[in-house]
JSON list of C-alpha atoms in Angstrom, two decimals:
[
{"chain": "L", "resi": 11, "resn": "UNK", "atom": "CA", "xyz": [-22.92, 21.98, 11.22]},
{"chain": "L", "resi": 12, "resn": "UNK", "atom": "CA", "xyz": [-18.51, 22.52, 12.01]},
{"chain": "L", "resi": 13, "resn": "UNK", "atom": "CA", "xyz": [-17.27, 19.64, 10.97]},
{"chain": "L", "resi": 14, "resn": "UNK", "atom": "CA", "xyz": [-18.39, 17.47, 8.23]},
{"chain": "L", "resi": 15, "resn": "UNK", "atom": "CA", "xyz": [-18.65, 13.85, 9.50]},
{"chain": "L", "resi": 16, "resn": "UNK", "atom": "CA", "xyz": [-16.35, 11.11, 8.35]},
{"chain": "L", "resi": 17, "resn": "UNK", "atom": "CA", "xyz": [-17.11, 7.71, 10.25]},
{"chain": "L", "resi": 18, "resn": "UNK", "atom": "CA", "xyz": [-14.92, 6.22, 6.87]},
{"chain": "L", "resi": 19, "resn": "UNK", "atom": "CA", "xyz": [-12.62, 4.08, 8.16]},
{"chain": "L", "resi": 20, "resn": "UNK", "atom": "CA", "xyz": [-10.09, 1.96, 5.43]},
{"chain": "L", "resi": 21, "resn": "UNK", "atom": "CA", "xyz": [-8.04, -1.20, 6.11]},
{"chain": "L", "resi": 22, "resn": "UNK", "atom": "CA", "xyz": [-7.95, 0.48, 9.77]},
{"chain": "L", "resi": 23, "resn": "UNK", "atom": "CA", "xyz": [-7.14, 3.77, 8.77]},
{"chain": "L", "resi": 24, "resn": "UNK", "atom": "CA", "xyz": [-9.70, 6.33, 10.42]},
{"chain": "L", "resi": 25, "resn": "UNK", "atom": "CA", "xyz": [-11.61, 9.81, 8.51]},
{"chain": "L", "resi": 26, "resn": "UNK", "atom": "CA", "xyz": [-9.62, 12.69, 9.78]},
{"chain": "L", "resi": 27, "resn": "UNK", "atom": "CA", "xyz": [-12.87, 14.94, 10.09]},
{"chain": "L", "resi": 28, "resn": "UNK", "atom": "CA", "xyz": [-12.52, 18.22, 7.86]},
{"chain": "L", "resi": 29, "resn": "UNK", "atom": "CA", "xyz": [-12.93, 21.24, 10.24]},
{"chain": "L", "resi": 30, "resn": "UNK", "atom": "CA", "xyz": [-15.46, 24.22, 8.04]},
{"chain": "L", "resi": 31, "resn": "UNK", "atom": "CA", "xyz": [-16.50, 26.50, 10.95]},
{"chain": "L", "resi": 32, "resn": "UNK", "atom": "CA", "xyz": [-13.36, 26.70, 13.12]},
{"chain": "L", "resi": 33, "resn": "UNK", "atom": "CA", "xyz": [-14.27, 28.88, 15.31]},
{"chain": "L", "resi": 34, "resn": "UNK", "atom": "CA", "xyz": [-17.08, 26.82, 16.86]},
{"chain": "L", "resi": 35, "resn": "UNK", "atom": "CA", "xyz": [-14.37, 24.27, 16.27]},
{"chain": "L", "resi": 36, "resn": "UNK", "atom": "CA", "xyz": [-12.03, 25.68, 19.06]},
{"chain": "L", "resi": 37, "resn": "UNK", "atom": "CA", "xyz": [-14.80, 27.19, 20.77]},
{"chain": "L", "resi": 38, "resn": "UNK", "atom": "CA", "xyz": [-15.64, 23.54, 22.42]},
{"chain": "L", "resi": 39, "resn": "UNK", "atom": "CA", "xyz": [-15.14, 22.36, 25.01]},
{"chain": "L", "resi": 40, "resn": "UNK", "atom": "CA", "xyz": [-13.27, 19.51, 24.58]},
{"chain": "L", "resi": 41, "resn": "UNK", "atom": "CA", "xyz": [-10.78, 21.41, 22.36]},
{"chain": "L", "resi": 42, "resn": "UNK", "atom": "CA", "xyz": [-7.61, 22.45, 23.41]},
{"chain": "L", "resi": 43, "resn": "UNK", "atom": "CA", "xyz": [-5.23, 25.44, 22.78]},
{"chain": "L", "resi": 44, "resn": "UNK", "atom": "CA", "xyz": [-4.21, 25.99, 19.27]},
{"chain": "L", "resi": 45, "resn": "UNK", "atom": "CA", "xyz": [-0.62, 25.14, 19.59]},
{"chain": "L", "resi": 46, "resn": "UNK", "atom": "CA", "xyz": [-1.87, 21.57, 21.79]},
{"chain": "L", "resi": 47, "resn": "UNK", "atom": "CA", "xyz": [-4.54, 21.57, 18.37]},
{"chain": "L", "resi": 48, "resn": "UNK", "atom": "CA", "xyz": [-1.54, 21.59, 16.68]},
{"chain": "L", "resi": 49, "resn": "UNK", "atom": "CA", "xyz": [0.31, 19.67, 17.36]},
{"chain": "L", "resi": 50, "resn": "UNK", "atom": "CA", "xyz": [-2.14, 16.70, 18.15]},
{"chain": "L", "resi": 51, "resn": "UNK", "atom": "CA", "xyz": [-3.12, 17.65, 13.78]},
{"chain": "L", "resi": 52, "resn": "UNK", "atom": "CA", "xyz": [0.19, 16.80, 12.99]},
{"chain": "L", "resi": 53, "resn": "UNK", "atom": "CA", "xyz": [0.63, 13.98, 15.09]},
{"chain": "L", "resi": 54, "resn": "UNK", "atom": "CA", "xyz": [-2.51, 12.58, 13.50]},
{"chain": "L", "resi": 55, "resn": "UNK", "atom": "CA", "xyz": [-0.33, 13.05, 9.59]},
{"chain": "L", "resi": 56, "resn": "UNK", "atom": "CA", "xyz": [3.06, 11.71, 10.80]},
{"chain": "L", "resi": 57, "resn": "UNK", "atom": "CA", "xyz": [1.03, 8.86, 12.01]},
{"chain": "L", "resi": 58, "resn": "UNK", "atom": "CA", "xyz": [-0.64, 8.70, 7.77]},
{"chain": "L", "resi": 59, "resn": "UNK", "atom": "CA", "xyz": [2.21, 9.37, 7.26]},
{"chain": "L", "resi": 60, "resn": "UNK", "atom": "CA", "xyz": [4.21, 6.55, 8.66]},
{"chain": "L", "resi": 61, "resn": "UNK", "atom": "CA", "xyz": [1.29, 3.85, 7.04]},
{"chain": "L", "resi": 62, "resn": "UNK", "atom": "CA", "xyz": [1.32, 5.11, 3.80]},
{"chain": "L", "resi": 63, "resn": "UNK", "atom": "CA", "xyz": [5.56, 4.86, 4.46]},
{"chain": "L", "resi": 64, "resn": "UNK", "atom": "CA", "xyz": [4.63, 1.11, 4.93]},
{"chain": "L", "resi": 65, "resn": "UNK", "atom": "CA", "xyz": [1.87, 0.74, 2.48]},
{"chain": "L", "resi": 66, "resn": "UNK", "atom": "CA", "xyz": [4.25, 2.15, -0.41]},
{"chain": "L", "resi": 67, "resn": "UNK", "atom": "CA", "xyz": [6.70, -0.69, 0.75]},
{"chain": "L", "resi": 68, "resn": "UNK", "atom": "CA", "xyz": [4.32, -2.67, 0.51]},
{"chain": "L", "resi": 69, "resn": "UNK", "atom": "CA", "xyz": [3.59, -1.71, -3.14]},
{"chain": "L", "resi": 70, "resn": "UNK", "atom": "CA", "xyz": [7.37, -2.16, -4.23]},
{"chain": "L", "resi": 71, "resn": "UNK", "atom": "CA", "xyz": [7.39, -5.35, -3.10]},
{"chain": "L", "resi": 72, "resn": "UNK", "atom": "CA", "xyz": [4.49, -6.69, -4.70]},
{"chain": "L", "resi": 73, "resn": "UNK", "atom": "CA", "xyz": [4.99, -4.88, -7.96]},
{"chain": "L", "resi": 74, "resn": "UNK", "atom": "CA", "xyz": [7.50, -7.81, -8.23]},
{"chain": "L", "resi": 75, "resn": "UNK", "atom": "CA", "xyz": [5.97, -10.66, -7.36]},
{"chain": "L", "resi": 76, "resn": "UNK", "atom": "CA", "xyz": [2.82, -10.26, -9.69]},
{"chain": "L", "resi": 77, "resn": "UNK", "atom": "CA", "xyz": [5.35, -10.27, -12.57]},
{"chain": "L", "resi": 78, "resn": "UNK", "atom": "CA", "xyz": [7.26, -13.05, -11.13]},
{"chain": "L", "resi": 79, "resn": "UNK", "atom": "CA", "xyz": [4.37, -15.11, -10.86]},
{"chain": "L", "resi": 80, "resn": "UNK", "atom": "CA", "xyz": [3.11, -14.13, -13.85]},
{"chain": "L", "resi": 81, "resn": "UNK", "atom": "CA", "xyz": [6.12, -15.36, -15.90]},
{"chain": "L", "resi": 82, "resn": "UNK", "atom": "CA", "xyz": [6.27, -18.93, -14.19]},
{"chain": "L", "resi": 83, "resn": "UNK", "atom": "CA", "xyz": [2.92, -19.11, -14.58]},
{"chain": "L", "resi": 84, "resn": "UNK", "atom": "CA", "xyz": [3.59, -18.89, -17.88]},
{"chain": "L", "resi": 85, "resn": "UNK", "atom": "CA", "xyz": [6.91, -21.51, -17.61]},
{"chain": "L", "resi": 86, "resn": "UNK", "atom": "CA", "xyz": [4.54, -23.03, -16.23]},
{"chain": "L", "resi": 87, "resn": "UNK", "atom": "CA", "xyz": [2.21, -23.46, -18.97]},
{"chain": "L", "resi": 88, "resn": "UNK", "atom": "CA", "xyz": [4.86, -24.08, -21.59]},
{"chain": "L", "resi": 89, "resn": "UNK", "atom": "CA", "xyz": [6.71, -27.05, -19.17]},
{"chain": "L", "resi": 90, "resn": "UNK", "atom": "CA", "xyz": [2.64, -29.09, -19.45]},
{"chain": "L", "resi": 91, "resn": "UNK", "atom": "CA", "xyz": [2.80, -28.46, -23.43]},
{"chain": "L", "resi": 92, "resn": "UNK", "atom": "CA", "xyz": [6.22, -30.20, -23.64]},
{"chain": "L", "resi": 93, "resn": "UNK", "atom": "CA", "xyz": [4.91, -32.95, -20.33]},
{"chain": "L", "resi": 94, "resn": "UNK", "atom": "CA", "xyz": [3.64, -35.30, -23.01]},
{"chain": "L", "resi": 95, "resn": "UNK", "atom": "CA", "xyz": [6.81, -34.86, -25.67]},
{"chain": "L", "resi": 96, "resn": "UNK", "atom": "CA", "xyz": [9.75, -38.16, -25.42]},
{"chain": "L", "resi": 97, "resn": "UNK", "atom": "CA", "xyz": [11.86, -35.48, -25.79]},
{"chain": "L", "resi": 98, "resn": "UNK", "atom": "CA", "xyz": [14.08, -32.87, -23.61]},
{"chain": "L", "resi": 99, "resn": "UNK", "atom": "CA", "xyz": [14.01, -29.86, -23.75]},
{"chain": "L", "resi": 100, "resn": "UNK", "atom": "CA", "xyz": [17.13, -27.11, -24.25]},
{"chain": "L", "resi": 101, "resn": "UNK", "atom": "CA", "xyz": [17.07, -23.59, -22.20]},
{"chain": "L", "resi": 102, "resn": "UNK", "atom": "CA", "xyz": [18.82, -21.46, -20.45]},
{"chain": "L", "resi": 103, "resn": "UNK", "atom": "CA", "xyz": [18.41, -20.15, -16.55]},
{"chain": "L", "resi": 104, "resn": "UNK", "atom": "CA", "xyz": [19.45, -17.50, -14.04]},
{"chain": "L", "resi": 105, "resn": "UNK", "atom": "CA", "xyz": [22.60, -18.18, -11.65]},
{"chain": "L", "resi": 106, "resn": "UNK", "atom": "CA", "xyz": [22.28, -14.49, -10.43]},
{"chain": "L", "resi": 107, "resn": "UNK", "atom": "CA", "xyz": [22.63, -11.53, -11.78]},
{"chain": "L", "resi": 108, "resn": "UNK", "atom": "CA", "xyz": [23.27, -11.69, -16.18]},
{"chain": "L", "resi": 109, "resn": "UNK", "atom": "CA", "xyz": [25.13, -15.05, -15.91]},
{"chain": "L", "resi": 110, "resn": "UNK", "atom": "CA", "xyz": [23.11, -17.95, -17.48]},
{"chain": "L", "resi": 111, "resn": "UNK", "atom": "CA", "xyz": [23.73, -21.51, -17.43]},
{"chain": "L", "resi": 112, "resn": "UNK", "atom": "CA", "xyz": [22.28, -23.79, -19.92]},
{"chain": "L", "resi": 113, "resn": "UNK", "atom": "CA", "xyz": [20.09, -26.54, -19.54]},
{"chain": "L", "resi": 114, "resn": "UNK", "atom": "CA", "xyz": [18.51, -29.76, -20.96]},
{"chain": "L", "resi": 115, "resn": "UNK", "atom": "CA", "xyz": [14.60, -30.48, -18.98]},
{"chain": "L", "resi": 116, "resn": "UNK", "atom": "CA", "xyz": [13.23, -34.03, -18.89]},
{"chain": "L", "resi": 117, "resn": "UNK", "atom": "CA", "xyz": [9.35, -33.82, -19.35]},
{"chain": "L", "resi": 118, "resn": "UNK", "atom": "CA", "xyz": [8.66, -34.35, -16.09]},
{"chain": "L", "resi": 119, "resn": "UNK", "atom": "CA", "xyz": [5.05, -34.23, -13.89]},
{"chain": "L", "resi": 120, "resn": "UNK", "atom": "CA", "xyz": [6.21, -32.10, -11.19]},
{"chain": "L", "resi": 121, "resn": "UNK", "atom": "CA", "xyz": [7.75, -29.37, -10.41]},
{"chain": "L", "resi": 122, "resn": "UNK", "atom": "CA", "xyz": [9.40, -27.41, -7.37]},
{"chain": "L", "resi": 123, "resn": "UNK", "atom": "CA", "xyz": [7.44, -24.34, -6.22]},
{"chain": "L", "resi": 124, "resn": "UNK", "atom": "CA", "xyz": [9.57, -21.80, -4.31]},
{"chain": "L", "resi": 125, "resn": "UNK", "atom": "CA", "xyz": [6.64, -21.10, -0.93]},
{"chain": "L", "resi": 126, "resn": "UNK", "atom": "CA", "xyz": [9.44, -18.74, 0.32]},
{"chain": "L", "resi": 127, "resn": "UNK", "atom": "CA", "xyz": [11.21, -18.87, 4.24]},
{"chain": "L", "resi": 128, "resn": "UNK", "atom": "CA", "xyz": [13.36, -21.73, 2.58]},
{"chain": "L", "resi": 129, "resn": "UNK", "atom": "CA", "xyz": [10.63, -24.08, 1.68]},
{"chain": "L", "resi": 130, "resn": "UNK", "atom": "CA", "xyz": [10.14, -25.84, -1.46]},
{"chain": "L", "resi": 131, "resn": "UNK", "atom": "CA", "xyz": [7.89, -28.30, -2.18]},
{"chain": "L", "resi": 132, "resn": "UNK", "atom": "CA", "xyz": [7.35, -30.29, -5.42]},
{"chain": "L", "resi": 133, "resn": "UNK", "atom": "CA", "xyz": [3.25, -30.00, -7.07]},
{"chain": "L", "resi": 134, "resn": "UNK", "atom": "CA", "xyz": [2.32, -31.73, -9.48]},
{"chain": "L", "resi": 135, "resn": "UNK", "atom": "CA", "xyz": [1.72, -29.82, -12.31]},
{"chain": "L", "resi": 136, "resn": "UNK", "atom": "CA", "xyz": [-1.85, -29.45, -12.64]},
{"chain": "L", "resi": 137, "resn": "UNK", "atom": "CA", "xyz": [-1.44, -29.04, -8.99]},
{"chain": "L", "resi": 138, "resn": "UNK", "atom": "CA", "xyz": [1.19, -26.13, -9.74]},
{"chain": "L", "resi": 139, "resn": "UNK", "atom": "CA", "xyz": [-0.30, -24.20, -12.37]},
{"chain": "L", "resi": 140, "resn": "UNK", "atom": "CA", "xyz": [-3.20, -23.88, -9.95]},
{"chain": "L", "resi": 141, "resn": "UNK", "atom": "CA", "xyz": [-1.20, -22.46, -6.68]},
{"chain": "L", "resi": 142, "resn": "UNK", "atom": "CA", "xyz": [0.60, -20.14, -8.82]},
{"chain": "L", "resi": 143, "resn": "UNK", "atom": "CA", "xyz": [-3.40, -18.87, -10.23]},
{"chain": "L", "resi": 144, "resn": "UNK", "atom": "CA", "xyz": [-4.28, -18.50, -7.07]},
{"chain": "L", "resi": 145, "resn": "UNK", "atom": "CA", "xyz": [-0.97, -16.38, -5.74]},
{"chain": "L", "resi": 146, "resn": "UNK", "atom": "CA", "xyz": [-1.30, -14.50, -8.19]},
{"chain": "L", "resi": 147, "resn": "UNK", "atom": "CA", "xyz": [-5.07, -13.48, -8.29]},
{"chain": "L", "resi": 148, "resn": "UNK", "atom": "CA", "xyz": [-4.04, -12.48, -4.42]},
{"chain": "L", "resi": 149, "resn": "UNK", "atom": "CA", "xyz": [-0.96, -11.01, -5.09]},
{"chain": "L", "resi": 150, "resn": "UNK", "atom": "CA", "xyz": [-2.90, -8.82, -8.27]},
{"chain": "L", "resi": 151, "resn": "UNK", "atom": "CA", "xyz": [-6.52, -8.23, -6.01]},
{"chain": "L", "resi": 152, "resn": "UNK", "atom": "CA", "xyz": [-3.99, -7.39, -2.66]},
{"chain": "L", "resi": 153, "resn": "UNK", "atom": "CA", "xyz": [-1.83, -4.32, -4.92]},
{"chain": "L", "resi": 154, "resn": "UNK", "atom": "CA", "xyz": [-5.48, -2.90, -6.07]},
{"chain": "L", "resi": 155, "resn": "UNK", "atom": "CA", "xyz": [-6.26, -2.90, -2.90]},
{"chain": "L", "resi": 156, "resn": "UNK", "atom": "CA", "xyz": [-2.53, -0.93, -1.41]},
{"chain": "L", "resi": 157, "resn": "UNK", "atom": "CA", "xyz": [-3.56, 1.19, -4.24]},
{"chain": "L", "resi": 158, "resn": "UNK", "atom": "CA", "xyz": [-6.99, 2.29, -3.09]},
{"chain": "L", "resi": 159, "resn": "UNK", "atom": "CA", "xyz": [-5.36, 2.47, 0.74]},
{"chain": "L", "resi": 160, "resn": "UNK", "atom": "CA", "xyz": [-2.58, 4.46, -0.67]},
{"chain": "L", "resi": 161, "resn": "UNK", "atom": "CA", "xyz": [-5.86, 7.45, -2.37]},
{"chain": "L", "resi": 162, "resn": "UNK", "atom": "CA", "xyz": [-7.26, 7.11, 0.91]},
{"chain": "L", "resi": 163, "resn": "UNK", "atom": "CA", "xyz": [-4.28, 8.10, 3.21]},
{"chain": "L", "resi": 164, "resn": "UNK", "atom": "CA", "xyz": [-3.12, 10.79, 0.68]},
{"chain": "L", "resi": 165, "resn": "UNK", "atom": "CA", "xyz": [-6.49, 12.42, 1.02]},
{"chain": "L", "resi": 166, "resn": "UNK", "atom": "CA", "xyz": [-6.72, 11.90, 4.64]},
{"chain": "L", "resi": 167, "resn": "UNK", "atom": "CA", "xyz": [-3.13, 14.08, 4.88]},
{"chain": "L", "resi": 168, "resn": "UNK", "atom": "CA", "xyz": [-4.72, 17.04, 2.33]},
{"chain": "L", "resi": 169, "resn": "UNK", "atom": "CA", "xyz": [-6.81, 16.67, 4.33]},
{"chain": "L", "resi": 170, "resn": "UNK", "atom": "CA", "xyz": [-5.46, 16.81, 8.36]},
{"chain": "L", "resi": 171, "resn": "UNK", "atom": "CA", "xyz": [-2.72, 19.45, 6.96]},
{"chain": "L", "resi": 172, "resn": "UNK", "atom": "CA", "xyz": [-5.83, 21.35, 5.14]},
{"chain": "L", "resi": 173, "resn": "UNK", "atom": "CA", "xyz": [-6.76, 21.25, 8.50]},
{"chain": "L", "resi": 174, "resn": "UNK", "atom": "CA", "xyz": [-3.41, 22.43, 9.84]},
{"chain": "L", "resi": 175, "resn": "UNK", "atom": "CA", "xyz": [-3.70, 25.64, 7.65]},
{"chain": "L", "resi": 176, "resn": "UNK", "atom": "CA", "xyz": [-7.00, 26.65, 9.14]},
{"chain": "L", "resi": 177, "resn": "UNK", "atom": "CA", "xyz": [-6.24, 26.78, 12.84]},
{"chain": "L", "resi": 178, "resn": "UNK", "atom": "CA", "xyz": [-3.08, 28.01, 12.62]},
{"chain": "L", "resi": 179, "resn": "UNK", "atom": "CA", "xyz": [-4.77, 31.11, 10.47]},
{"chain": "L", "resi": 180, "resn": "UNK", "atom": "CA", "xyz": [-7.39, 31.29, 13.22]},
{"chain": "L", "resi": 181, "resn": "UNK", "atom": "CA", "xyz": [-4.91, 31.34, 15.81]},
{"chain": "L", "resi": 182, "resn": "UNK", "atom": "CA", "xyz": [-2.82, 34.23, 13.75]},
{"chain": "L", "resi": 183, "resn": "UNK", "atom": "CA", "xyz": [-6.01, 36.22, 13.50]},
{"chain": "L", "resi": 184, "resn": "UNK", "atom": "CA", "xyz": [-6.71, 36.35, 16.69]},
{"chain": "L", "resi": 185, "resn": "UNK", "atom": "CA", "xyz": [-4.09, 37.57, 18.12]},
{"chain": "L", "resi": 186, "resn": "UNK", "atom": "CA", "xyz": [-4.29, 40.41, 15.85]},
{"chain": "L", "resi": 187, "resn": "UNK", "atom": "CA", "xyz": [-7.68, 40.55, 16.63]},
{"chain": "L", "resi": 188, "resn": "UNK", "atom": "CA", "xyz": [-6.91, 40.21, 20.31]},
{"chain": "L", "resi": 189, "resn": "UNK", "atom": "CA", "xyz": [-3.73, 43.46, 19.86]},
{"chain": "L", "resi": 190, "resn": "UNK", "atom": "CA", "xyz": [-5.51, 45.52, 18.13]}
]
């Protein structure tokens, strides 16, 4: 078999085919000149690297988001415990980097949850806890999926780079043989 068939597609990312026998692969009628084939492989490699860059950005964003959600959920659970008490709670909250303010928080049954895009919604403590738990589960699951996709992409980049080297070496060897 001239090439290993991998029809595997992960999250819309097509799998790179490993070329085992370059002679047979290049002899196929639909395969162009080596320079054209190298250009095609380089284009595929650039696409994989572009996808990898986008996934790395997504991973960085999720790595910040997961701890923030977990911290908010922890605070919400603490507020739920204090909701039954009648005494206010003293706390400090962050205004900006290294700037905190003291606050006295009265027992409450509702909290404001920042949804993003300048939208904040008031929820009951139970509904907010449910929402944040779902968001945390989703973000954790998405982060695991991104890590899998990045591993898959690294494999595809490696396979494409090896194919490029094999086609290039095949072309160099072919030219040497033609000169002799």
